[in-house]
mmCIF file with all atom_site columns, C-alpha atoms and ligand atoms in Angstrom:
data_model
loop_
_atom_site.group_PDB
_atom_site.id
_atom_site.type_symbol
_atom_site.label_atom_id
_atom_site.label_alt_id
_atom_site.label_comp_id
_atom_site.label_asym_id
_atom_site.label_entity_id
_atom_site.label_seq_id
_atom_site.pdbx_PDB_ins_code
_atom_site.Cartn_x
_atom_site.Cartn_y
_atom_site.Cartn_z
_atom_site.occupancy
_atom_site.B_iso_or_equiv
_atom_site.pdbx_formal_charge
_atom_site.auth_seq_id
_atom_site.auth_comp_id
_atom_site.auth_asym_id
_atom_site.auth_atom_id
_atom_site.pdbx_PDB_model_num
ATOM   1   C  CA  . UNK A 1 1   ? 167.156 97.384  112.523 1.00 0.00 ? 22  UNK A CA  1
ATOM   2   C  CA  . UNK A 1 2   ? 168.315 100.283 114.707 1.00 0.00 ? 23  UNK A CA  1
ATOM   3   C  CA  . UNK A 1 3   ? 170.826 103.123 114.676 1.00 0.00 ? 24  UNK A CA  1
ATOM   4   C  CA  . UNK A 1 4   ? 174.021 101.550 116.325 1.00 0.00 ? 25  UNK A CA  1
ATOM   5   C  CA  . UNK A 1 5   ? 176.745 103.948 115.443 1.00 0.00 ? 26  UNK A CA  1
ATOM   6   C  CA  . UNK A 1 6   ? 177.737 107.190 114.230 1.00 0.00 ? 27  UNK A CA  1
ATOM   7   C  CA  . UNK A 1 7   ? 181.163 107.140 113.053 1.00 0.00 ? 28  UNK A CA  1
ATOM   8   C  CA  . UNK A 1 8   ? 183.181 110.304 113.109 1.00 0.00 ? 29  UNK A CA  1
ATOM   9   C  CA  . UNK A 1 9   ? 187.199 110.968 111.408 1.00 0.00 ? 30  UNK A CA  1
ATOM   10  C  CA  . UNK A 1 10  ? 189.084 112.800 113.374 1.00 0.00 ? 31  UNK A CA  1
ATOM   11  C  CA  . UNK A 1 11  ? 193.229 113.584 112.908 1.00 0.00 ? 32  UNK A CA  1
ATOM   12  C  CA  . UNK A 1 12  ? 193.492 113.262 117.089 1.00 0.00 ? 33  UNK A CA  1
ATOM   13  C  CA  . UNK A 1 13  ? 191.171 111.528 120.101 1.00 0.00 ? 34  UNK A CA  1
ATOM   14  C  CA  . UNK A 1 14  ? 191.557 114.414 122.455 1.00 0.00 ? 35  UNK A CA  1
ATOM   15  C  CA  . UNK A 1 15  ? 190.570 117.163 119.832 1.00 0.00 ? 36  UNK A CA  1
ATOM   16  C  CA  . UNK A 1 16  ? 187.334 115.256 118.485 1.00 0.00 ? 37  UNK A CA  1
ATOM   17  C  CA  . UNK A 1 17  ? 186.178 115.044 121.724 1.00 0.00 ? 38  UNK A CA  1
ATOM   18  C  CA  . UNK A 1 18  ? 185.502 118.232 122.394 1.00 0.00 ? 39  UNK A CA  1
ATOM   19  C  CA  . UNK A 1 19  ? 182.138 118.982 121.333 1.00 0.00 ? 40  UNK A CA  1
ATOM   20  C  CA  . UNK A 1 20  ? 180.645 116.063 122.637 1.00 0.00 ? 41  UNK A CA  1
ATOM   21  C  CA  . UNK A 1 21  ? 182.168 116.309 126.432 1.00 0.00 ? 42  UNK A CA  1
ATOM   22  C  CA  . UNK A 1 22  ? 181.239 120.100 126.231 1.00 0.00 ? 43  UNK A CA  1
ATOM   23  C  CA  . UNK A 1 23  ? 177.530 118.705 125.040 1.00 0.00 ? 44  UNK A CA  1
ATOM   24  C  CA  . UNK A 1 24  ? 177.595 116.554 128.347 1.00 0.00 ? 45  UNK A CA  1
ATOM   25  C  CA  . UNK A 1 25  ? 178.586 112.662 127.019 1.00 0.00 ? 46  UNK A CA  1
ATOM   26  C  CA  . UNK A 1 26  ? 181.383 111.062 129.012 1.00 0.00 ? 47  UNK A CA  1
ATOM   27  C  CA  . UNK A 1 27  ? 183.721 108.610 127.071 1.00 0.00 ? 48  UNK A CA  1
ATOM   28  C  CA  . UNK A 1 28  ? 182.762 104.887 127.958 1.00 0.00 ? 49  UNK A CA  1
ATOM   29  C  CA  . UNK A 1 29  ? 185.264 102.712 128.594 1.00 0.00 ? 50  UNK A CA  1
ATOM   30  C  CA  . UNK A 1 30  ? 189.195 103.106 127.282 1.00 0.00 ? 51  UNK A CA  1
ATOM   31  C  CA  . UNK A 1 31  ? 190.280 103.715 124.099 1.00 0.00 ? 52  UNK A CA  1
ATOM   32  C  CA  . UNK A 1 32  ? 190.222 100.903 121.779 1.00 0.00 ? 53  UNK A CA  1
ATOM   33  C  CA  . UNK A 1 33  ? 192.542 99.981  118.910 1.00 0.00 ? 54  UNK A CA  1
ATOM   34  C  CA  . UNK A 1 34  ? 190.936 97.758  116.275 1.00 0.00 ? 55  UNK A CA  1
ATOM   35  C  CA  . UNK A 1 35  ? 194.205 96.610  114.361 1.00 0.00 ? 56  UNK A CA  1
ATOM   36  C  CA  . UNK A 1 36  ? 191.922 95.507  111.308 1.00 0.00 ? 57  UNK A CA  1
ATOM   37  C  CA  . UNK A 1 37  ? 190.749 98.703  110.697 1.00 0.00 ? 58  UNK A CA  1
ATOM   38  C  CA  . UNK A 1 38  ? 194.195 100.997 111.457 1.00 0.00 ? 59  UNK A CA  1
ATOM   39  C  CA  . UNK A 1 39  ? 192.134 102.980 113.663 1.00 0.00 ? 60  UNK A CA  1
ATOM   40  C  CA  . UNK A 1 40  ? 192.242 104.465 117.570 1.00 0.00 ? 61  UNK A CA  1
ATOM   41  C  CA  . UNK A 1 41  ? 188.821 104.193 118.611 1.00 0.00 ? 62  UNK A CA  1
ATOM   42  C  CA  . UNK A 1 42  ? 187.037 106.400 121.480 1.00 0.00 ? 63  UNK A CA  1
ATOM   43  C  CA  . UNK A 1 43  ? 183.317 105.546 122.267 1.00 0.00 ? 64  UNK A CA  1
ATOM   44  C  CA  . UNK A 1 44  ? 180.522 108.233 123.611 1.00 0.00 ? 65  UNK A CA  1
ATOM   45  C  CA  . UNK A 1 45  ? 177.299 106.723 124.798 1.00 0.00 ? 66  UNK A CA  1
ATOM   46  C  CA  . UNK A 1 46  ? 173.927 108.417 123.244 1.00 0.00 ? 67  UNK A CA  1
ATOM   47  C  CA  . UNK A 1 47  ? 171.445 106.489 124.477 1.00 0.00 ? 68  UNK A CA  1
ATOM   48  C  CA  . UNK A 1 48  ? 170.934 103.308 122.226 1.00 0.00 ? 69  UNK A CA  1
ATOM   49  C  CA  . UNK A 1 49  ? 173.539 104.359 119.937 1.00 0.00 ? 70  UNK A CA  1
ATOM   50  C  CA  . UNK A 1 50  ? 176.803 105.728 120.161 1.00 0.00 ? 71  UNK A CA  1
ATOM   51  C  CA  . UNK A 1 51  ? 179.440 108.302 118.791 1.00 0.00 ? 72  UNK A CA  1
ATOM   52  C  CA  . UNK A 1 52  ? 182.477 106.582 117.408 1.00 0.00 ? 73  UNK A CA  1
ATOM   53  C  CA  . UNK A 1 53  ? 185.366 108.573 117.251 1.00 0.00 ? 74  UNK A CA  1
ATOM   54  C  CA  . UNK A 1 54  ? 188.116 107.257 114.702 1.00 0.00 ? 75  UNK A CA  1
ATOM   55  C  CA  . UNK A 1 55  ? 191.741 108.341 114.303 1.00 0.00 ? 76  UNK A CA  1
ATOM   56  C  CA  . UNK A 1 56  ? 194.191 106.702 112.125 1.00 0.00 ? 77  UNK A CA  1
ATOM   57  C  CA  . UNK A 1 57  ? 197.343 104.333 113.347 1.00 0.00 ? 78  UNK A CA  1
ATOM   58  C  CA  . UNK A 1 58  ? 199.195 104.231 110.131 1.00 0.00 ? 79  UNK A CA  1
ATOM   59  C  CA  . UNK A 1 59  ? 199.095 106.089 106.786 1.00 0.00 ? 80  UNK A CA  1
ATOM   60  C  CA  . UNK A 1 60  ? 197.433 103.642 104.419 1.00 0.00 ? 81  UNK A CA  1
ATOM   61  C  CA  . UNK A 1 61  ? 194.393 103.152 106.779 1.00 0.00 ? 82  UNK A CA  1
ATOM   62  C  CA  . UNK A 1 62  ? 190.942 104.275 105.559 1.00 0.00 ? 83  UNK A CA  1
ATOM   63  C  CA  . UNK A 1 63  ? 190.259 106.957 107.933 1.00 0.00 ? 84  UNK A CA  1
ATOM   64  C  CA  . UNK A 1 64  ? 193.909 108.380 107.112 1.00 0.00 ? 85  UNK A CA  1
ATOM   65  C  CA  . UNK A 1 65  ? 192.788 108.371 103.477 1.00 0.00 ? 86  UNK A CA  1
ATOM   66  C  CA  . UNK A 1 66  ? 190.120 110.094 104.032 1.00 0.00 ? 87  UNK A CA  1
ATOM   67  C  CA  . UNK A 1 67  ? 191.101 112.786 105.900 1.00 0.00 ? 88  UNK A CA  1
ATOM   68  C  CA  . UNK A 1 68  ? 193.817 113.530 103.490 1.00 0.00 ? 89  UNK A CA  1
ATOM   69  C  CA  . UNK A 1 69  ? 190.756 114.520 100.988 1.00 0.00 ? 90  UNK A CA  1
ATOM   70  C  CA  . UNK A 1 70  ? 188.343 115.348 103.814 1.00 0.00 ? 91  UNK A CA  1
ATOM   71  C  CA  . UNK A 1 71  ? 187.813 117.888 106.759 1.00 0.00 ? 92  UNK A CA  1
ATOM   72  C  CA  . UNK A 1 72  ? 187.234 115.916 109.791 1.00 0.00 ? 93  UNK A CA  1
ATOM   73  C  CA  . UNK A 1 73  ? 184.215 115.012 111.017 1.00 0.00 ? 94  UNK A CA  1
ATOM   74  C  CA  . UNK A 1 74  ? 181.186 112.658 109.871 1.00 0.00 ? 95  UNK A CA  1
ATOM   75  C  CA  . UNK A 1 75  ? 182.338 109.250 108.291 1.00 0.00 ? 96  UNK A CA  1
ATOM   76  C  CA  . UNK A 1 76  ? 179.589 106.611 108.240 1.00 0.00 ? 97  UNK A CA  1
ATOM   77  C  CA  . UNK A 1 77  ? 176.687 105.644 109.992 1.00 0.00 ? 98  UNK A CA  1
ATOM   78  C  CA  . UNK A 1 78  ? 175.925 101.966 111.033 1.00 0.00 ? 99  UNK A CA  1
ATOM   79  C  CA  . UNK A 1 79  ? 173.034 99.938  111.551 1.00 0.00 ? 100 UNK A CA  1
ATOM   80  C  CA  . UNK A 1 80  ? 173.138 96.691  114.099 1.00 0.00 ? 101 UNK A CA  1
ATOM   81  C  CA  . UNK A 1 81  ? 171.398 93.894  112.767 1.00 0.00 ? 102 UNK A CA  1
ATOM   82  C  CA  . UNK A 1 82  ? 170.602 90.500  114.214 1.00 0.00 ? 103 UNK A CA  1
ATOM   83  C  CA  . UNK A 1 83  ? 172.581 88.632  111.620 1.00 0.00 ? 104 UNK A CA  1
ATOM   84  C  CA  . UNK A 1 84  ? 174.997 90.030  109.225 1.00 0.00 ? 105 UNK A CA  1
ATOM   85  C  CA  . UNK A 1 85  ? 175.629 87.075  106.778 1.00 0.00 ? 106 UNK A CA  1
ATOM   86  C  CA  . UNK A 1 86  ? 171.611 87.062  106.161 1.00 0.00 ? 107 UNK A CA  1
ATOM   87  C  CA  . UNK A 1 87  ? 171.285 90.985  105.929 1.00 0.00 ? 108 UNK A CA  1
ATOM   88  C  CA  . UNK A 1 88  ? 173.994 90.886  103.121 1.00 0.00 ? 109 UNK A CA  1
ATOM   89  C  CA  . UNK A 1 89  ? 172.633 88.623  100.990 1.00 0.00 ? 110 UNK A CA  1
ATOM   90  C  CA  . UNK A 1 90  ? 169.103 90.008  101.461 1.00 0.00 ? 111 UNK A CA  1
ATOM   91  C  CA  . UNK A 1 91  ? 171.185 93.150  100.085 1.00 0.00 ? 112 UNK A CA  1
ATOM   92  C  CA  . UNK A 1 92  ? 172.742 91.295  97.774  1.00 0.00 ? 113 UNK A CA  1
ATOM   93  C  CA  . UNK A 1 93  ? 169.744 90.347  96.205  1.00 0.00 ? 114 UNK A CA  1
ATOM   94  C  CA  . UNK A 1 94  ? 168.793 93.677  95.812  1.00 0.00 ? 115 UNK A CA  1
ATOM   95  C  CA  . UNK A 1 95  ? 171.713 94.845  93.708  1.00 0.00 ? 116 UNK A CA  1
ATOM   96  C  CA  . UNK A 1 96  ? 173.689 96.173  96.921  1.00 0.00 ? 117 UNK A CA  1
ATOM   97  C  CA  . UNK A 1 97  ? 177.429 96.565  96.471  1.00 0.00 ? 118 UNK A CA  1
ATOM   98  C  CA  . UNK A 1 98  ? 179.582 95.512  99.846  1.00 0.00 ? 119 UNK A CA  1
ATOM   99  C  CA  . UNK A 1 99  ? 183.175 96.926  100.108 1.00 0.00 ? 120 UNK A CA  1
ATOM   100 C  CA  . UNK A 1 100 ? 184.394 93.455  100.726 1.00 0.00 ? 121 UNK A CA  1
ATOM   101 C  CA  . UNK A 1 101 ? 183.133 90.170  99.942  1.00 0.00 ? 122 UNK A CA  1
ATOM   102 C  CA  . UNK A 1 102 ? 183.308 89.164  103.944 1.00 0.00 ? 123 UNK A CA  1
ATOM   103 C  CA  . UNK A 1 103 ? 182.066 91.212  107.133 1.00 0.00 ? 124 UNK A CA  1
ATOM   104 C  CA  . UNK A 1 104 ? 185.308 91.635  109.710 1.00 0.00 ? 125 UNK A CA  1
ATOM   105 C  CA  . UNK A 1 105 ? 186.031 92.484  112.991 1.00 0.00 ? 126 UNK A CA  1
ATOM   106 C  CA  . UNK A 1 106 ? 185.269 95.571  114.412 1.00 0.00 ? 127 UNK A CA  1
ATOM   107 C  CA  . UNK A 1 107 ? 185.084 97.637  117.636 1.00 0.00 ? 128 UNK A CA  1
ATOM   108 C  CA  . UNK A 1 108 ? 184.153 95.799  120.841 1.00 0.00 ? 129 UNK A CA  1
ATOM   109 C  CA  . UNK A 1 109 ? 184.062 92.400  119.423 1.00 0.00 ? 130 UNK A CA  1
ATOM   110 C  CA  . UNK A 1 110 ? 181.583 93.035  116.711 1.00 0.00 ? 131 UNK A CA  1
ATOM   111 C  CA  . UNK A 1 111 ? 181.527 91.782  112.945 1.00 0.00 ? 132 UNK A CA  1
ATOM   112 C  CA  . UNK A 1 112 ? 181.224 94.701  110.637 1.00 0.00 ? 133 UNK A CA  1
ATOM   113 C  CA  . UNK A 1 113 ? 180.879 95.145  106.746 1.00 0.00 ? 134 UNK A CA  1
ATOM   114 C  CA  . UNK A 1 114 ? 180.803 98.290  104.945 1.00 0.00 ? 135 UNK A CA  1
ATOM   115 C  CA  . UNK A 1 115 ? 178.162 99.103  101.755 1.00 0.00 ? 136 UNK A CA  1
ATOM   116 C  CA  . UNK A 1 116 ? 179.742 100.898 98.866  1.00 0.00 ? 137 UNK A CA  1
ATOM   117 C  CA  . UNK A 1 117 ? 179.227 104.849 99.544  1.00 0.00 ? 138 UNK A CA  1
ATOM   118 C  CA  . UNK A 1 118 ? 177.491 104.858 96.115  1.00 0.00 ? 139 UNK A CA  1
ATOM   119 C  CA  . UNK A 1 119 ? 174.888 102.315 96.764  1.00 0.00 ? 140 UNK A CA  1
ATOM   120 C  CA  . UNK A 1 120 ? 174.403 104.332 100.460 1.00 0.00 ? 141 UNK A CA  1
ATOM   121 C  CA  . UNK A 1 121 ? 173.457 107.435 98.138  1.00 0.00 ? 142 UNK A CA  1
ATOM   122 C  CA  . UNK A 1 122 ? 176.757 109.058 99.093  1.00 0.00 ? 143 UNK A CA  1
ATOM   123 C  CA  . UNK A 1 123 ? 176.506 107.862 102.939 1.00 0.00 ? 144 UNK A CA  1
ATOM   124 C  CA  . UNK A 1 124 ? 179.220 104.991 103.613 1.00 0.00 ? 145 UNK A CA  1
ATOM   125 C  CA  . UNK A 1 125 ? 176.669 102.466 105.540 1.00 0.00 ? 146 UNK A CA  1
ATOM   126 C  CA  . UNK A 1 126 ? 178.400 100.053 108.246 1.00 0.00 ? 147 UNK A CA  1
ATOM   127 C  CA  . UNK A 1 127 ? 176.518 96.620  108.837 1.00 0.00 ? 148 UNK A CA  1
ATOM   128 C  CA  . UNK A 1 128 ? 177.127 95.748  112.697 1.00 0.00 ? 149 UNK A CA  1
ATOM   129 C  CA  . UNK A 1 129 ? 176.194 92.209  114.582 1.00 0.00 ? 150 UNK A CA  1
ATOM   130 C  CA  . UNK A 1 130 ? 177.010 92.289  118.593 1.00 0.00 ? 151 UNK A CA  1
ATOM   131 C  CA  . UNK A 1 131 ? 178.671 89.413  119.581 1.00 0.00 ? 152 UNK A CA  1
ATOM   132 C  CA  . UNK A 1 132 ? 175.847 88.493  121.161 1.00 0.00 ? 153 UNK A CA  1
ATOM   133 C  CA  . UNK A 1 133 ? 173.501 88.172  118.185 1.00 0.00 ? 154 UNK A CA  1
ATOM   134 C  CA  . UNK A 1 134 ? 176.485 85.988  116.410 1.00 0.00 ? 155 UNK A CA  1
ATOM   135 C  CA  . UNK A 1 135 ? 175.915 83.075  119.204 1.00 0.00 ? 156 UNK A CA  1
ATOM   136 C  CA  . UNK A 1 136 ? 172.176 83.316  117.828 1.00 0.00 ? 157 UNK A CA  1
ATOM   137 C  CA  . UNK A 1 137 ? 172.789 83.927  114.028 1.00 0.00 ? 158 UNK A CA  1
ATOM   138 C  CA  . UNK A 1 138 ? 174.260 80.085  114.331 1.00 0.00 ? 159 UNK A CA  1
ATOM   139 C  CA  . UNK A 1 139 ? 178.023 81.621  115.794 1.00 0.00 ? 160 UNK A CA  1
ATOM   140 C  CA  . UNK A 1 140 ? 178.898 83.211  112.452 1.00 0.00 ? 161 UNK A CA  1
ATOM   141 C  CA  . UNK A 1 141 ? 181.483 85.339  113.426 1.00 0.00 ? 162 UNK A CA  1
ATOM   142 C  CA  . UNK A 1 142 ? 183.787 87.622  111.366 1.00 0.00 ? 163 UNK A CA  1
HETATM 143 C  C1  . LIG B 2 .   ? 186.780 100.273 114.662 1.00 0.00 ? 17  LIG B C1  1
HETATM 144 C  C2  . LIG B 2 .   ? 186.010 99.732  113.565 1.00 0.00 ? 17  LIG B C2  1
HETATM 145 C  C3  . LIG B 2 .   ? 184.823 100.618 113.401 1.00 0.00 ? 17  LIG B C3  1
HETATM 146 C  C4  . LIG B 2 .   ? 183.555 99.843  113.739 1.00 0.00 ? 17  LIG B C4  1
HETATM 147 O  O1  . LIG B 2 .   ? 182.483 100.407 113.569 1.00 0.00 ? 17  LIG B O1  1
HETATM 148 O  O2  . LIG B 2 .   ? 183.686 98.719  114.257 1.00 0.00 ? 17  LIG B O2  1
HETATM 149 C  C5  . LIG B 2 .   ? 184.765 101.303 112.063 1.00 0.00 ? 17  LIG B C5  1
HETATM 150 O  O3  . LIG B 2 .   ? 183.755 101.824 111.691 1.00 0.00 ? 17  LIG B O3  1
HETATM 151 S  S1  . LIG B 2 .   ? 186.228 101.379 111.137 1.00 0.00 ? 17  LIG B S1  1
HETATM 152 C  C6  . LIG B 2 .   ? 185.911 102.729 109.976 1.00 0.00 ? 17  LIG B C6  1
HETATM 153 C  C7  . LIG B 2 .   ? 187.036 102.843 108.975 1.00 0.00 ? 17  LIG B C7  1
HETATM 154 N  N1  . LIG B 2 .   ? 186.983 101.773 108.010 1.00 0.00 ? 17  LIG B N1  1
HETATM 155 C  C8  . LIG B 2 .   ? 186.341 101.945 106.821 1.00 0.00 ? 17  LIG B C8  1
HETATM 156 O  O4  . LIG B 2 .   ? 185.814 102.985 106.498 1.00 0.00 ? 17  LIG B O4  1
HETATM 157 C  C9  . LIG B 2 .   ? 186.345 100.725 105.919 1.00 0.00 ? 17  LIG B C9  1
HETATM 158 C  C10 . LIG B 2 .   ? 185.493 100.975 104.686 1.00 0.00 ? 17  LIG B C10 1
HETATM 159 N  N2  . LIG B 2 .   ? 186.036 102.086 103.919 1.00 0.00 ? 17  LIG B N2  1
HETATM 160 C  C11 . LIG B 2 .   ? 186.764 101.865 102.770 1.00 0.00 ? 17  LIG B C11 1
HETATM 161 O  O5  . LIG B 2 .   ? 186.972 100.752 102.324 1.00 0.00 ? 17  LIG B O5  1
HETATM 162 C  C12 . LIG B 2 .   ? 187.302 103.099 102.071 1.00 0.00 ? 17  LIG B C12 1
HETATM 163 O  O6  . LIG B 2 .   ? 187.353 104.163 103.008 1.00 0.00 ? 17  LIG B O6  1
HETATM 164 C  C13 . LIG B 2 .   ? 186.433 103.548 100.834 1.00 0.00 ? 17  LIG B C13 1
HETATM 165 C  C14 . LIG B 2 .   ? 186.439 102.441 99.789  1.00 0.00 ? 17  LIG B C14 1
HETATM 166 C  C15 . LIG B 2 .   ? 185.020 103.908 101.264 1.00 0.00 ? 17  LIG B C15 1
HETATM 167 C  C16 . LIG B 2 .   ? 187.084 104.789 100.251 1.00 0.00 ? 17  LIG B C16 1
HETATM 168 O  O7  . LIG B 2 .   ? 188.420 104.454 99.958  1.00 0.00 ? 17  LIG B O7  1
HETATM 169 P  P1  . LIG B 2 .   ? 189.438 105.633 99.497  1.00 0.00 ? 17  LIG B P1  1
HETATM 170 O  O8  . LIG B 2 .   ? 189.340 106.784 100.458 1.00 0.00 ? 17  LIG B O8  1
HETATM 171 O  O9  . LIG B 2 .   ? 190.778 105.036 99.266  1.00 0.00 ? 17  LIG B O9  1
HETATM 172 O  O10 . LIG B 2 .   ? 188.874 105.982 98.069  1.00 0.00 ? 17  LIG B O10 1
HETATM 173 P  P2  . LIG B 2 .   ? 188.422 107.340 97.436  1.00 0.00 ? 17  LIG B P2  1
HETATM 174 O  O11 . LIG B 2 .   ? 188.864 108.535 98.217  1.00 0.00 ? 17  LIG B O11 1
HETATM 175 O  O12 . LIG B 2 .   ? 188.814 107.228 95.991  1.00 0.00 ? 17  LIG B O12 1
HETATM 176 O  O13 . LIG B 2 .   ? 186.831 107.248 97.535  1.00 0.00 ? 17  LIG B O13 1
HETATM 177 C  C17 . LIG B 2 .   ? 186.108 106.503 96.580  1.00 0.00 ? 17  LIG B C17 1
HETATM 178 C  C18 . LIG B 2 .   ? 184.754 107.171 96.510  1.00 0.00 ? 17  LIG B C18 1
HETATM 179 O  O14 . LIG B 2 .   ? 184.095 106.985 97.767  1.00 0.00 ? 17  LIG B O14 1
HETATM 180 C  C19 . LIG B 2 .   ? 183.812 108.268 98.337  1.00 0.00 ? 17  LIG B C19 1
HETATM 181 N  N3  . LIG B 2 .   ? 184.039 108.140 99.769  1.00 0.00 ? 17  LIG B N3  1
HETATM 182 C  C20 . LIG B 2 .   ? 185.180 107.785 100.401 1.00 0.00 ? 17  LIG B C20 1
HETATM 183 N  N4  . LIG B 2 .   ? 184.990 107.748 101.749 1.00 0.00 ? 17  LIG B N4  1
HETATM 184 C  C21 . LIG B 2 .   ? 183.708 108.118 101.942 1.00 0.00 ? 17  LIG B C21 1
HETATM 185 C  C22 . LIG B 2 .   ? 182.883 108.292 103.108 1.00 0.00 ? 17  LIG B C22 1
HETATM 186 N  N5  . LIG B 2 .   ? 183.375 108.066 104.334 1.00 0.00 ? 17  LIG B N5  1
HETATM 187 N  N6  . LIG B 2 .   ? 181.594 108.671 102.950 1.00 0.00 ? 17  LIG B N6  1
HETATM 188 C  C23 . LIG B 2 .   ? 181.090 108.889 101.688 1.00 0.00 ? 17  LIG B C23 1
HETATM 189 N  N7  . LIG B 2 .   ? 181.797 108.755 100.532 1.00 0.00 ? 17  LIG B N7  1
HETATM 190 C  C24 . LIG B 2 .   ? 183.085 108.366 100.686 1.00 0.00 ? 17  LIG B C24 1
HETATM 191 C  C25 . LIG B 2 .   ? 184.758 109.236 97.697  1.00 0.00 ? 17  LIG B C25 1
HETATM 192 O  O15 . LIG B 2 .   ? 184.208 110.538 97.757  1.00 0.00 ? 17  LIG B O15 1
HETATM 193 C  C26 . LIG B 2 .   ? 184.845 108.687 96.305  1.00 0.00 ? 17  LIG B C26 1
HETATM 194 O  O16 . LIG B 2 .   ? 183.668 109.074 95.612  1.00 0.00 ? 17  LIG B O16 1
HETATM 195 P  P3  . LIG B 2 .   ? 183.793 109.509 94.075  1.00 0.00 ? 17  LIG B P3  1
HETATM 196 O  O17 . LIG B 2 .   ? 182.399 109.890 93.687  1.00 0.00 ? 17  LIG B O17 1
HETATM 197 O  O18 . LIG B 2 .   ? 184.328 108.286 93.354  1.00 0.00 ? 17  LIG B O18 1
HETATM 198 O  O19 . LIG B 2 .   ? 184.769 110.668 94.090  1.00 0.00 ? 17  LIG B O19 1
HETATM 199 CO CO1 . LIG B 2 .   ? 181.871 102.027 112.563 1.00 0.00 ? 18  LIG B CO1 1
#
């Protein structure tokens, strides 16, 4: 299993970016909206993994929640496996609690699911197949 994201909240794109285009990382690709999710999304390469910036669309998304009650900055880290229906019930069976019963879509055509920030020892933990590893995982998708 390897590092495949660090997510980070941020109130607006241009303003998160900051530090990491005055550290050197160039945004890859466009901005992304994932509807599911309420969130803008803006994507730095660092080598395998990436920095995900989020902003909130609407109110009542998470990231909006959260930075009502938190300063911006570090939301969640996620780990890409091979295939995300085994890895949760391999977590399952060892007492891990998922945020919903069903991984979902996420940025750039992935499936995502998200461990209860309790069970991640106060780290919320993101679960994230490729699309490319759901053809192989027998085409599970979200
Ligand atoms: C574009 C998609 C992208 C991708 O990778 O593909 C994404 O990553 S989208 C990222 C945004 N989506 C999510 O985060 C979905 C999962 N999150 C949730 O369901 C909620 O945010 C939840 C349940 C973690 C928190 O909900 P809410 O903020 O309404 O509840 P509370 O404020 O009452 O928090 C409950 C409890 O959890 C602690 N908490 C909340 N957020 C975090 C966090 N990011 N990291 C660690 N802990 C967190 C909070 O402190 C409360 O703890 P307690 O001890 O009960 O006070
Ligand atoms: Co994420």
């Amino acid at each position: 299993m390897k590092l495949d994201h660090i997510g980070i909240a941020t109130p607006d794109l241009d303003l998160g970016s900051e530090p990491y285009l005055a550290l050197g990382f160039t945004p890859e690709g466009e901005d992304e909206v994932v509807e599911a999710q309420g969130v803008r999304v803006r994507v730095f390469r660092v080598g395998d993994a990436v920095v995900e910036l989020l902003a909130p669309l609407r109110p009542e998304s998470a990231i909006a929640r959260f930075l009502e009650k938190n300063r911006p900055g570090l939301h969640h880290t996620a780990y890409r496996v091979e295939d995300i229906h085994a890895e949760m019930a391999r977590l399952r069976g060892q007492g891990a609690t998922f945020l919903s019963e069903q991984p979902g879509p996420g940025l750039h055509g992935t499936t995502v699911v998200f461990l209860h920030p309790k069970w991640g020892a106060g780290t919320l933990i993101e679960l994230c197949q490729h699309p490319q590893e759901a053809q192989v995982a027998g085409g599970h998708g979200h």
